[in-house]
PDB file of C-alpha atoms and ligand atoms in Angstrom:
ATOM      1  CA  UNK I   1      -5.864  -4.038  -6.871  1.00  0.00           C
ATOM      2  CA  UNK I   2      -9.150  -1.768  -6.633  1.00  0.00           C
ATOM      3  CA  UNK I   3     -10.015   0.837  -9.609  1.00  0.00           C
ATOM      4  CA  UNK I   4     -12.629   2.506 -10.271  1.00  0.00           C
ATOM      5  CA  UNK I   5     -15.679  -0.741 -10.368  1.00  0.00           C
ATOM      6  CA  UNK I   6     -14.044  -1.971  -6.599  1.00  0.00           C
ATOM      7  CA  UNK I   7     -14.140   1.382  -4.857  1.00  0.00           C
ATOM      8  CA  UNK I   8     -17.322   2.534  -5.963  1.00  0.00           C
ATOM      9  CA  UNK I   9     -19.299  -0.422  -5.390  1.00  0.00           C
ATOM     10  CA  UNK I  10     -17.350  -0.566  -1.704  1.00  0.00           C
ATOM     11  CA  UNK I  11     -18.372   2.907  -1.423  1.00  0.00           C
ATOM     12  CA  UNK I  12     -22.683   2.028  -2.134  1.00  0.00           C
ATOM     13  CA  UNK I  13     -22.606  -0.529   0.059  1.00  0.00           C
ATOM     14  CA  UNK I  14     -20.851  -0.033   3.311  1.00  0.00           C
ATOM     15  CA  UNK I  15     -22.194   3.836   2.159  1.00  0.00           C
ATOM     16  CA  UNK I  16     -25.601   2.858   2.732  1.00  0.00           C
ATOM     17  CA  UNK I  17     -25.130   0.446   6.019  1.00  0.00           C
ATOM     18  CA  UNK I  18     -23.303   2.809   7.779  1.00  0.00           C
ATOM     19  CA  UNK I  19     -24.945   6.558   6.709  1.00  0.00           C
ATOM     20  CA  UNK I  20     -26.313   8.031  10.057  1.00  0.00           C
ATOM     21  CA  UNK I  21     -24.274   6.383  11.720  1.00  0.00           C
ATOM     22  CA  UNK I  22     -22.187   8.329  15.017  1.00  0.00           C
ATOM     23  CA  UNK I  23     -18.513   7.821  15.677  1.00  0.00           C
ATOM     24  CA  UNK I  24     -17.482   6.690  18.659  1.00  0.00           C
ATOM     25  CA  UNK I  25     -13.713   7.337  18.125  1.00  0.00           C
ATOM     26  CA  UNK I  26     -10.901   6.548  15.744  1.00  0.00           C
ATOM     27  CA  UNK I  27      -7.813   5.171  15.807  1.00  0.00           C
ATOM     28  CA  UNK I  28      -5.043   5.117  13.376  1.00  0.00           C
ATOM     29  CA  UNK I  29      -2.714   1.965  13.997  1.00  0.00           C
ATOM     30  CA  UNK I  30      -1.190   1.703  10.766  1.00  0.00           C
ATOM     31  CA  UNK I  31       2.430   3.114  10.655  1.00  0.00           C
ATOM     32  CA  UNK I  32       2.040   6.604   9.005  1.00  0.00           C
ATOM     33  CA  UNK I  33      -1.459   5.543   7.886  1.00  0.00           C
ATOM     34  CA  UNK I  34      -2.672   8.683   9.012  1.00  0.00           C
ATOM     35  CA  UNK I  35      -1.220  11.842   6.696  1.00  0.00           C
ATOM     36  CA  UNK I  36      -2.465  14.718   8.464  1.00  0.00           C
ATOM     37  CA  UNK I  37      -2.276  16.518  12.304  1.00  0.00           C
ATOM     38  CA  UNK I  38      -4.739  19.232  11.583  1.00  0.00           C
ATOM     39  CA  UNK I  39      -7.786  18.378  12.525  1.00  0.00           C
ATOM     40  CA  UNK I  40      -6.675  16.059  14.830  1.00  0.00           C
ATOM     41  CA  UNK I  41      -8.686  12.431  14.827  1.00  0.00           C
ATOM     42  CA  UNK I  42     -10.374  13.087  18.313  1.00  0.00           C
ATOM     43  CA  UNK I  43     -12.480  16.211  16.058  1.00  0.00           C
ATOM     44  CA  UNK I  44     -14.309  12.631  14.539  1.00  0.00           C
ATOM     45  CA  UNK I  45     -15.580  11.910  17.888  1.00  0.00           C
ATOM     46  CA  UNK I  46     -19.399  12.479  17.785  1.00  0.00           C
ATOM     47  CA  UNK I  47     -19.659  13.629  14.196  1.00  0.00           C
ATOM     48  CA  UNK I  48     -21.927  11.079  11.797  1.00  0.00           C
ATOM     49  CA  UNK I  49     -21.084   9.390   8.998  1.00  0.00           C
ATOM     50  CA  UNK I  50     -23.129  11.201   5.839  1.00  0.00           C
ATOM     51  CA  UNK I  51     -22.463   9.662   2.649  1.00  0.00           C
ATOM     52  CA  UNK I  52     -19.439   7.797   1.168  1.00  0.00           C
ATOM     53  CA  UNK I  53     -18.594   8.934  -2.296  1.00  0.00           C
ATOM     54  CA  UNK I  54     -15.643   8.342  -4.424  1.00  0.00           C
ATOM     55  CA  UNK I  55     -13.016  10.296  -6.812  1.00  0.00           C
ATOM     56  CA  UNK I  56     -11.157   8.703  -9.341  1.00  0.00           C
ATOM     57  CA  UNK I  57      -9.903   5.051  -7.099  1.00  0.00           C
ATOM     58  CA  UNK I  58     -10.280   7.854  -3.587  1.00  0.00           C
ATOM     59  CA  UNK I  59     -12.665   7.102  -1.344  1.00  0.00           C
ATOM     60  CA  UNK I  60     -13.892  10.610   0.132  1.00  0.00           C
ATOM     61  CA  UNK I  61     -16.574   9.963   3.125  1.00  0.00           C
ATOM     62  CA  UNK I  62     -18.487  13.136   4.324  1.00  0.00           C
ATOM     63  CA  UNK I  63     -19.090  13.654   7.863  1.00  0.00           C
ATOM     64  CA  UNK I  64     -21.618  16.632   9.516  1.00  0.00           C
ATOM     65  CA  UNK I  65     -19.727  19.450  11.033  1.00  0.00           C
ATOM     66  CA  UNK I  66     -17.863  20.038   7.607  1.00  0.00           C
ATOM     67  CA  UNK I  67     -15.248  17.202   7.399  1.00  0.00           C
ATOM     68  CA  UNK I  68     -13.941  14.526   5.266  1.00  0.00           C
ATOM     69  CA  UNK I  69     -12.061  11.608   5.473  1.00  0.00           C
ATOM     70  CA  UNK I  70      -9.886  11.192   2.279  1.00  0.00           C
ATOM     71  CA  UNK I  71      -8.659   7.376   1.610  1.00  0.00           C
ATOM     72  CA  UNK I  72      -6.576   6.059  -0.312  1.00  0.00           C
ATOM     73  CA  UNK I  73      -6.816   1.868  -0.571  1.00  0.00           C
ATOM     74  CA  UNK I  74      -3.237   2.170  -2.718  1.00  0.00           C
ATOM     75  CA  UNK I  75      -2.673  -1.607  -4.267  1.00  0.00           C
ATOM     76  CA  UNK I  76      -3.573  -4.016  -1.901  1.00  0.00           C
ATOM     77  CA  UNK I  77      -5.807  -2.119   1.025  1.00  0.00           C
ATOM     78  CA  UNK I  78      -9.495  -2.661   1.670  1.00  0.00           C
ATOM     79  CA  UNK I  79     -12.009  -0.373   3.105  1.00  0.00           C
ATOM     80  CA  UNK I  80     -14.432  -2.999   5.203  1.00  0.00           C
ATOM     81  CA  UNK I  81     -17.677  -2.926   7.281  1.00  0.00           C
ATOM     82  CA  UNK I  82     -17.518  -5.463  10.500  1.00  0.00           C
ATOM     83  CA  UNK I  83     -20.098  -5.811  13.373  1.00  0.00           C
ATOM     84  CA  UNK I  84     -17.040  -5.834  15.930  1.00  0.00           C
ATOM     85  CA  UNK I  85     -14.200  -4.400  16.550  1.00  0.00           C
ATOM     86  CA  UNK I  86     -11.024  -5.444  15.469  1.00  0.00           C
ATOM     87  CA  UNK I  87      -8.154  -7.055  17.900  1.00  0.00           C
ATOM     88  CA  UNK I  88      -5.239  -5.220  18.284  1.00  0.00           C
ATOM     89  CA  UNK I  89      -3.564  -8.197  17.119  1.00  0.00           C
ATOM     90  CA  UNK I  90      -4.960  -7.757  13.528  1.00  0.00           C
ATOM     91  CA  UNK I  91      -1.729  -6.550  11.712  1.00  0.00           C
ATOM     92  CA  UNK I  92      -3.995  -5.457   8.625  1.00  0.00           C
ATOM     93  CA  UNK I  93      -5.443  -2.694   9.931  1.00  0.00           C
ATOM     94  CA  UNK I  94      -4.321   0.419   9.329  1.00  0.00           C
ATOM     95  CA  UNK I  95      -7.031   2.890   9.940  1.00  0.00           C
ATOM     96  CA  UNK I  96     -10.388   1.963  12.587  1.00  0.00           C
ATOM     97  CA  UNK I  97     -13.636   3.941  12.874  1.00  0.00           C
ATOM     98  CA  UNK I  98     -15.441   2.682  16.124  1.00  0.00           C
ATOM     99  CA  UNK I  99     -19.404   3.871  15.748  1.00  0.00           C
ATOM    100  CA  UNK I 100     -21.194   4.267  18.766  1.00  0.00           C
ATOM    101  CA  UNK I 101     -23.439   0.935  17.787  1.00  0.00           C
ATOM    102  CA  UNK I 102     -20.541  -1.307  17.685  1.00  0.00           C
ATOM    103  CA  UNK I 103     -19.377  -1.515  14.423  1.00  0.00           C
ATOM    104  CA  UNK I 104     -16.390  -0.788  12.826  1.00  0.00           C
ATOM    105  CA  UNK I 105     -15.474   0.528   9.590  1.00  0.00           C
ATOM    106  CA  UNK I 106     -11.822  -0.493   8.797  1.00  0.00           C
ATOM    107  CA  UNK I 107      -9.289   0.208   6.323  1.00  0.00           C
ATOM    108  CA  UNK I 108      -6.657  -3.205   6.586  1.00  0.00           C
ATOM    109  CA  UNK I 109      -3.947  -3.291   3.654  1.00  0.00           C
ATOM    110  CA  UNK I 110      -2.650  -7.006   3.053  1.00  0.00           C
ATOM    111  CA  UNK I 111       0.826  -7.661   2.260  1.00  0.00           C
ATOM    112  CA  UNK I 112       3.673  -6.453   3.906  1.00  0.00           C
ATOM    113  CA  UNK I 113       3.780  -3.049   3.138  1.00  0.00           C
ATOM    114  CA  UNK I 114       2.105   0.036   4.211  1.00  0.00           C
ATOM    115  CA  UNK I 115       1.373   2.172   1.697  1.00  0.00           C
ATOM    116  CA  UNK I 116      -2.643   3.101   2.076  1.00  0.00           C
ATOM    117  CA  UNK I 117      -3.148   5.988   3.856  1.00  0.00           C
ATOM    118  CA  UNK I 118      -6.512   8.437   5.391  1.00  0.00           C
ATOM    119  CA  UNK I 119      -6.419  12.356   5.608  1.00  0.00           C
ATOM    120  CA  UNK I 120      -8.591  13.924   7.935  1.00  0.00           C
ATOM    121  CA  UNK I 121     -10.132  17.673   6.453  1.00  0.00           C
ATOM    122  CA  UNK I 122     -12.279  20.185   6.821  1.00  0.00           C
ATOM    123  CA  UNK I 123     -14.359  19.817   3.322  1.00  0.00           C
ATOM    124  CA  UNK I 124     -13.686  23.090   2.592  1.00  0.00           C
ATOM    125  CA  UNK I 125     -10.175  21.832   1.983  1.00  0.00           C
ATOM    126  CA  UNK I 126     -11.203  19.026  -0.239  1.00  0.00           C
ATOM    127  CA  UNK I 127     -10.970  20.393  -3.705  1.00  0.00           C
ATOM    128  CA  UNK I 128      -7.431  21.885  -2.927  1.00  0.00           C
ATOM    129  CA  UNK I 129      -6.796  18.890  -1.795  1.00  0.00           C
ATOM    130  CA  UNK I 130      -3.421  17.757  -3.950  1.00  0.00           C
ATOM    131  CA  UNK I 131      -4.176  14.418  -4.913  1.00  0.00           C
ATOM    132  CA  UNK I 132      -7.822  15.670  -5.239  1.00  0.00           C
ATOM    133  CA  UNK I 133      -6.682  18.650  -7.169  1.00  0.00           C
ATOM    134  CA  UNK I 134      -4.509  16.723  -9.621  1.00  0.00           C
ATOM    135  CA  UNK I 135      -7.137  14.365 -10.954  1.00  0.00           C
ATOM    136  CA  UNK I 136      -8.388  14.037 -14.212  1.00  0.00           C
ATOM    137  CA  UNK I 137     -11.563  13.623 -15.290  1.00  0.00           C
ATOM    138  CA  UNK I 138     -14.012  10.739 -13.974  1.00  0.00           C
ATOM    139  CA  UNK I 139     -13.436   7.229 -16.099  1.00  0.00           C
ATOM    140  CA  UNK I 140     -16.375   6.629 -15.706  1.00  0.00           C
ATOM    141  CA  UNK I 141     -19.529   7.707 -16.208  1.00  0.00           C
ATOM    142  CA  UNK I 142     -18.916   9.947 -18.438  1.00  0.00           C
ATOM    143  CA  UNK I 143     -15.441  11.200 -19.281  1.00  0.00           C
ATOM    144  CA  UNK I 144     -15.027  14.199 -22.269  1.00  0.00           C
ATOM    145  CA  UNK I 145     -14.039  12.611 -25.536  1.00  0.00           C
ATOM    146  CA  UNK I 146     -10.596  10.689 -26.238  1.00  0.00           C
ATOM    147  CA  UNK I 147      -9.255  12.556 -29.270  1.00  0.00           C
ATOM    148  CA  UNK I 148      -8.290  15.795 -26.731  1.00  0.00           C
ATOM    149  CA  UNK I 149      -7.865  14.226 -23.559  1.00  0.00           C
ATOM    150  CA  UNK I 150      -5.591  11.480 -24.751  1.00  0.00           C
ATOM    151  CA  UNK I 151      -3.519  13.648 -27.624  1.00  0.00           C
ATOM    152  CA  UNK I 152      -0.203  12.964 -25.528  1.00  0.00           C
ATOM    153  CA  UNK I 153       2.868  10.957 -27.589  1.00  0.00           C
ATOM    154  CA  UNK I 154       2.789   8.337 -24.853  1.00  0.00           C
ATOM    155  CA  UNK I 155       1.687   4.469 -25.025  1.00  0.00           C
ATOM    156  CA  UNK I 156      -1.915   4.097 -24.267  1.00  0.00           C
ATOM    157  CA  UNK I 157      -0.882   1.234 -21.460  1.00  0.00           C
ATOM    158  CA  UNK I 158       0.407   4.246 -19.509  1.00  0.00           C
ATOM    159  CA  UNK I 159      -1.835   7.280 -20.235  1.00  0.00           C
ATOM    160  CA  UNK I 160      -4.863   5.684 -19.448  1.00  0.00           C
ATOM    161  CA  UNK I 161      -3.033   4.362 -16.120  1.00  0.00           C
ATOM    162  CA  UNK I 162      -1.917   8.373 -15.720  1.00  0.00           C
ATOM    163  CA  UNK I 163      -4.551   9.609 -12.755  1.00  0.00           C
ATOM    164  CA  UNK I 164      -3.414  12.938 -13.517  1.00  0.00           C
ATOM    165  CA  UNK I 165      -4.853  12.184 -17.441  1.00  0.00           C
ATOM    166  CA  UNK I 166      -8.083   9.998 -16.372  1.00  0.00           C
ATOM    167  CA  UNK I 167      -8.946   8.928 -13.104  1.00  0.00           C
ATOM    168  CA  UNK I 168      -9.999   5.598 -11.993  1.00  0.00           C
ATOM    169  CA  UNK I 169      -8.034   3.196 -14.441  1.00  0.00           C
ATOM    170  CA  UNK I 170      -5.269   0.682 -13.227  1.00  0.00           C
ATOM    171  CA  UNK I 171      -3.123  -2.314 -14.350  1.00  0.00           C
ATOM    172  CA  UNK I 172      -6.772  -4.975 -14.080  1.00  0.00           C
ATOM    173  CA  UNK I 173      -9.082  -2.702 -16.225  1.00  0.00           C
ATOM    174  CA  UNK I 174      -6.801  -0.786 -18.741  1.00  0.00           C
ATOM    175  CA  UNK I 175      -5.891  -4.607 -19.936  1.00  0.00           C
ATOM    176  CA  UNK I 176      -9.808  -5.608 -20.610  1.00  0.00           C
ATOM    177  CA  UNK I 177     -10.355  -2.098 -21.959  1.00  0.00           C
ATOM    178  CA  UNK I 178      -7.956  -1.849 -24.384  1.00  0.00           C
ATOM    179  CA  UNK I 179      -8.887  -5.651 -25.427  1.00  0.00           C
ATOM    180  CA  UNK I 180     -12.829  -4.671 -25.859  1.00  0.00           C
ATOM    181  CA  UNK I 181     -11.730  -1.483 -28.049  1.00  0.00           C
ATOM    182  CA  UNK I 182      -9.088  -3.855 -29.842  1.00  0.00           C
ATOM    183  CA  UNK I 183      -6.074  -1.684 -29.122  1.00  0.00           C
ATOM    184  CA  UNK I 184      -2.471  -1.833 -28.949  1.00  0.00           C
ATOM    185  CA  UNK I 185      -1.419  -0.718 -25.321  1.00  0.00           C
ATOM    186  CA  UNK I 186       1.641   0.782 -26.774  1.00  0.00           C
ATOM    187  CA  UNK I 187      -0.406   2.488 -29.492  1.00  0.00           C
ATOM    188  CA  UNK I 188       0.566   6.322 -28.806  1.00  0.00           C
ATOM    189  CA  UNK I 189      -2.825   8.475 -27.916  1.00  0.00           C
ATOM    190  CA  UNK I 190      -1.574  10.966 -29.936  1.00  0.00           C
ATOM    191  CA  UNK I 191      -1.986   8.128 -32.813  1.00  0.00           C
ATOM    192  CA  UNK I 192      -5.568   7.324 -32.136  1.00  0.00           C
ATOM    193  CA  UNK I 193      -7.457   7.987 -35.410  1.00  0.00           C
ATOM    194  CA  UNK I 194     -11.030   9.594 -34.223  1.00  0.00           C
ATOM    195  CA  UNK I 195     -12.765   6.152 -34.801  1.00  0.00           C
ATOM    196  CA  UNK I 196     -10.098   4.596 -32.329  1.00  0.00           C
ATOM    197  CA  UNK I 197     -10.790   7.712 -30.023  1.00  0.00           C
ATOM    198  CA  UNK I 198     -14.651   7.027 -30.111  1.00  0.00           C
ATOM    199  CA  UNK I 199     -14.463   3.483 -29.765  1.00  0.00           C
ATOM    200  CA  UNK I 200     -11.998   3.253 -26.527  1.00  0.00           C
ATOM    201  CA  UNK I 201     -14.216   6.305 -25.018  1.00  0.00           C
ATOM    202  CA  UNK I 202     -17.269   4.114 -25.514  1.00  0.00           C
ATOM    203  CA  UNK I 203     -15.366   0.917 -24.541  1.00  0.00           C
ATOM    204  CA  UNK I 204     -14.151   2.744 -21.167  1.00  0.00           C
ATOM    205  CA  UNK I 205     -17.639   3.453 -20.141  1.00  0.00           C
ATOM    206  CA  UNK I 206     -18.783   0.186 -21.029  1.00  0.00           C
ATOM    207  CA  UNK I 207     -16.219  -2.084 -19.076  1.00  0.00           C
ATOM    208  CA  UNK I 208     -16.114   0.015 -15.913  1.00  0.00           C
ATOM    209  CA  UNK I 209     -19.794   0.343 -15.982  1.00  0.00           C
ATOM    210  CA  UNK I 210     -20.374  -3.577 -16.541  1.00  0.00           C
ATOM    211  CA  UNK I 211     -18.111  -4.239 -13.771  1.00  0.00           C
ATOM    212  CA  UNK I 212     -19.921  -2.248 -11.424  1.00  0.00           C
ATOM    213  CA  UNK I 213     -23.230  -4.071 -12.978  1.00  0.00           C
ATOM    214  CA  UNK I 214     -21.495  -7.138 -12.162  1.00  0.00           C
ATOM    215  CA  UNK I 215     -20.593  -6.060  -8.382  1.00  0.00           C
ATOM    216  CA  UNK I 216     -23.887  -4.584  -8.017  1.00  0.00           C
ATOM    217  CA  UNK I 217     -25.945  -8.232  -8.549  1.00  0.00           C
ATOM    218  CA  UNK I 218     -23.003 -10.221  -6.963  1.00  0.00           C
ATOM    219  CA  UNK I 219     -22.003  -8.372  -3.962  1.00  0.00           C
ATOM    220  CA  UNK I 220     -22.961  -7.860  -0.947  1.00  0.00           C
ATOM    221  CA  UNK I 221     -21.716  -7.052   2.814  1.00  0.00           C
ATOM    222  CA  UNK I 222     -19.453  -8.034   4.319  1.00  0.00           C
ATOM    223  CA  UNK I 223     -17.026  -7.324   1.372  1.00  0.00           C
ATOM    224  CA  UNK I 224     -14.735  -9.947   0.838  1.00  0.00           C
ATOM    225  CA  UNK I 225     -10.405  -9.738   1.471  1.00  0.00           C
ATOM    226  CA  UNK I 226     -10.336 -10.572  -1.929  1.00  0.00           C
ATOM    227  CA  UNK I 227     -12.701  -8.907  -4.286  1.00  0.00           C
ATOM    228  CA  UNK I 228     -13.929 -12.112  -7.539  1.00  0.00           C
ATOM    229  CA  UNK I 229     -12.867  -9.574 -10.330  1.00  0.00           C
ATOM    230  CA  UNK I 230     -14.709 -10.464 -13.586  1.00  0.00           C
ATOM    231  CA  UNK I 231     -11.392 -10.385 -15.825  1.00  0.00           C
ATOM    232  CA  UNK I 232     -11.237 -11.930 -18.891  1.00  0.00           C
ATOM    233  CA  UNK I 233      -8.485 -10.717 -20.136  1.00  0.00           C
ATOM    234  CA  UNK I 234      -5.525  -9.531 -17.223  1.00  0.00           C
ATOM    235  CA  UNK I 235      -3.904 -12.340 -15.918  1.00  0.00           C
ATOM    236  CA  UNK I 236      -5.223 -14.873 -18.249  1.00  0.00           C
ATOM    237  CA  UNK I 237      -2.122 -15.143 -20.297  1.00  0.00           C
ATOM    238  CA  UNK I 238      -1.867 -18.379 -21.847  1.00  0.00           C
ATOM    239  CA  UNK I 239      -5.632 -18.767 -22.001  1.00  0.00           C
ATOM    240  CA  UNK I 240      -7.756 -18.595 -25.205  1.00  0.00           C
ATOM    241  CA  UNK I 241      -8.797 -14.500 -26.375  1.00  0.00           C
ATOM    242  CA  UNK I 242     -12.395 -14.495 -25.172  1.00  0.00           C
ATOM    243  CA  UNK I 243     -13.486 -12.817 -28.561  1.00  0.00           C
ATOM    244  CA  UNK I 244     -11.087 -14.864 -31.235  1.00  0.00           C
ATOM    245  CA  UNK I 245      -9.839 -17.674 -29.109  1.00  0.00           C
ATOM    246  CA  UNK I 246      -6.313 -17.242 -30.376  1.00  0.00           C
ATOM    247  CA  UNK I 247      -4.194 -17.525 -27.463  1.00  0.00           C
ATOM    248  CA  UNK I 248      -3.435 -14.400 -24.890  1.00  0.00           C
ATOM    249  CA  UNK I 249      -0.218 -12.473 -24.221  1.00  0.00           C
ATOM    250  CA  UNK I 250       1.686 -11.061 -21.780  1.00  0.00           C
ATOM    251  CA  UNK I 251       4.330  -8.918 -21.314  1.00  0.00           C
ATOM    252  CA  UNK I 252       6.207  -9.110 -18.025  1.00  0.00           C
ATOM    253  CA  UNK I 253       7.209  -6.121 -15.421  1.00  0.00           C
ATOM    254  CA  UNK I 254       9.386  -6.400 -12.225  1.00  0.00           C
ATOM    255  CA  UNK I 255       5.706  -6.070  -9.765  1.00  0.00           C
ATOM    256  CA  UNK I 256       2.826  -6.795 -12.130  1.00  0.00           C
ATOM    257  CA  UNK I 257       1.644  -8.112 -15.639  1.00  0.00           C
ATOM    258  CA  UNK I 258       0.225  -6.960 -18.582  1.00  0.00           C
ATOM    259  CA  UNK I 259      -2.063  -8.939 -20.693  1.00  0.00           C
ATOM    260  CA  UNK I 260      -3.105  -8.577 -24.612  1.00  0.00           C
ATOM    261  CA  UNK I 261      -4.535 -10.258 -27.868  1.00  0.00           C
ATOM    262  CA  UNK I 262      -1.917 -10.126 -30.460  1.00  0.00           C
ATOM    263  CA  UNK I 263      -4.302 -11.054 -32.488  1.00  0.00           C
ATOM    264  CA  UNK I 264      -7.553  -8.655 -32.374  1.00  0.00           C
ATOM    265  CA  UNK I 265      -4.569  -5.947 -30.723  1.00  0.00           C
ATOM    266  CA  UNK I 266      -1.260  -5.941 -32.120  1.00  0.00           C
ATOM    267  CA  UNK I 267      -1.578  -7.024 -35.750  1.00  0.00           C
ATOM    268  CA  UNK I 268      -0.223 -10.853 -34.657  1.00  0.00           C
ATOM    269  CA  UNK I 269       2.901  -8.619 -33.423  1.00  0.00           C
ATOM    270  CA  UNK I 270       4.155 -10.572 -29.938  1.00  0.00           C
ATOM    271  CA  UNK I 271       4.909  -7.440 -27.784  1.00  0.00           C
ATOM    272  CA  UNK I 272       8.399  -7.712 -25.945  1.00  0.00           C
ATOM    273  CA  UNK I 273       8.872  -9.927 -22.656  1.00  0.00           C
ATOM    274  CA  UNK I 274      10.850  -7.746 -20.340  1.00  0.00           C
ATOM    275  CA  UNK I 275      11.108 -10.548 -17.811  1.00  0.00           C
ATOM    276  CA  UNK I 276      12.850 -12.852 -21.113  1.00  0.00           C
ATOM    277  CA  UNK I 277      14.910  -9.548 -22.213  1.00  0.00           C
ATOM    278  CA  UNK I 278      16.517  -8.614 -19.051  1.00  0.00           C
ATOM    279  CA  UNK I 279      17.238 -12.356 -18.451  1.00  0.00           C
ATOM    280  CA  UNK I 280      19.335 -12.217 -22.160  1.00  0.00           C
ATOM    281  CA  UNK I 281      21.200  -8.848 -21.748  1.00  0.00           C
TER     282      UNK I 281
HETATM  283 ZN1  LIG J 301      -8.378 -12.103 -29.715  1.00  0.00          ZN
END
């Protein structure tokens, strides 16, 4: 699941390997990987790769001649580097861009469905962009204070998850963020007292920068299928509460998990199981 930490530290590395770099062609052999016609994917031919930057969990990678390639990993692509290119046989990949040295840079999605996608645009069209245009503010580095932003009558587990709200947060890092600020995820923002507001600001910056800290001094190309989070906290229900020891929660959905301390969180309060409730009804 990449956030914020995965895409940017994807987006130094196989930024700085590849910048300069000429494009042979591109190909686009995922199933509707490709979400625009206009300019069509033989306008990458020749152009270099410039720099690869990143918006909210987007990966935006500027080209000369005034394009962009907008991607989008969604929950189980990768954006990857490889000396070679890849056989037609590899069912992961979705998106290819052959340089003229050889390489390959290569968006593959894992799992069976195709959901991660690549828009080709002029970068004047970038910013109008809708799923540009609809972001919130950067998570991290330095997002405008909690009490406004997050003054919505909706549990924290979701608003922080809301793109549109904040941009860069998913299911991994809103778990160890609302653990560090010692939060209830079903706390309503619009409940947050200002010393709640302050802290999960501060704890925000802090966890997505330490991730990328952690990526930074552990990382290194190629980048692995599957990226060693440092989690502490999501998926390690059942396992002691790295700050009180007491032992961690979860609370069950249909495609994912969410993970808590009902101790340093929720008062002692065991949030529901939906997985146990929907078996009872
Ligand atoms: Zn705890």
């Amino acid at each position: 699941m990449p956030e914020l930490p995965e895409v940017e530290i994807t987006a130094r590395l196989i930024g700085a390997a590849v910048a300069g770099g000429e494009i042979e062609s591109a190909l686009a052999p995922g199933i509707n990987a490709l979400k625009t016609f206009d300019p069509p994917l033989a306008a990458l031919e020749g152009r270099r790769l410039q720099r690869i930057g990143r918006r909210g969990k987007l990966f935006v990678i500027e080209l000369d001649g005034e394009l962009v390639l907008e991607i989008h990993l969604m929950s189980a692509g990768r954006l990857q580097l490889f000396d070679a290119r890849a056989s037609l046989r590899d069912r992961t990949s979705r998106f290819l861009v052959r340089l003229n040295d050889g390489r390959e840079l290569r968006l593959r999605e894992f799992g069976t469905r195709q959901r991660a996608w690549v828009k080709v645009l002029r970068a004047e069209d970038l910013a109008a962009e809708e799923t540009i245009a609809e972001l919130g503010p950067e998570a991290w580095p330095d997002p405008p204070p909690f009490a406004d932003l997050l003054d919505q009558p909706r549990p924290l587990y979701a608003l922080l998850r809301d793109q549109h709200v904040i941009a860069g947060i998913g299911r991994s890092w809103v778990d160890e963020i609302l653990h560090t600020a010692m939060i209830s995820p079903f706390k309503r923002g619009s409940d947050l007292d200002d010393d709640e507001a302050d802290r999960l600001h501060e704890e925000t910056v802090r966890v997505l920068g330490d991730a990328i800290a952690h990526y930074e001094s552990t990382l290194s190309l190629p980048i692995p299928d599957k990226l060693p989070m440092p989690l502490t906290v999501h998926r390690c229900n059942g396992e002691p509460c790295p700050r009180c020891g007491d032992q961690l929660e979860a609370v069950f959905y249909e495609d994912y998990v969410m993970c808590y301390c009902p101790t340093c969180q929720t008062e002692g309060k065991l949030l529901k199981d939906r997985r146990l409730s929907r078996l009872l009804k």
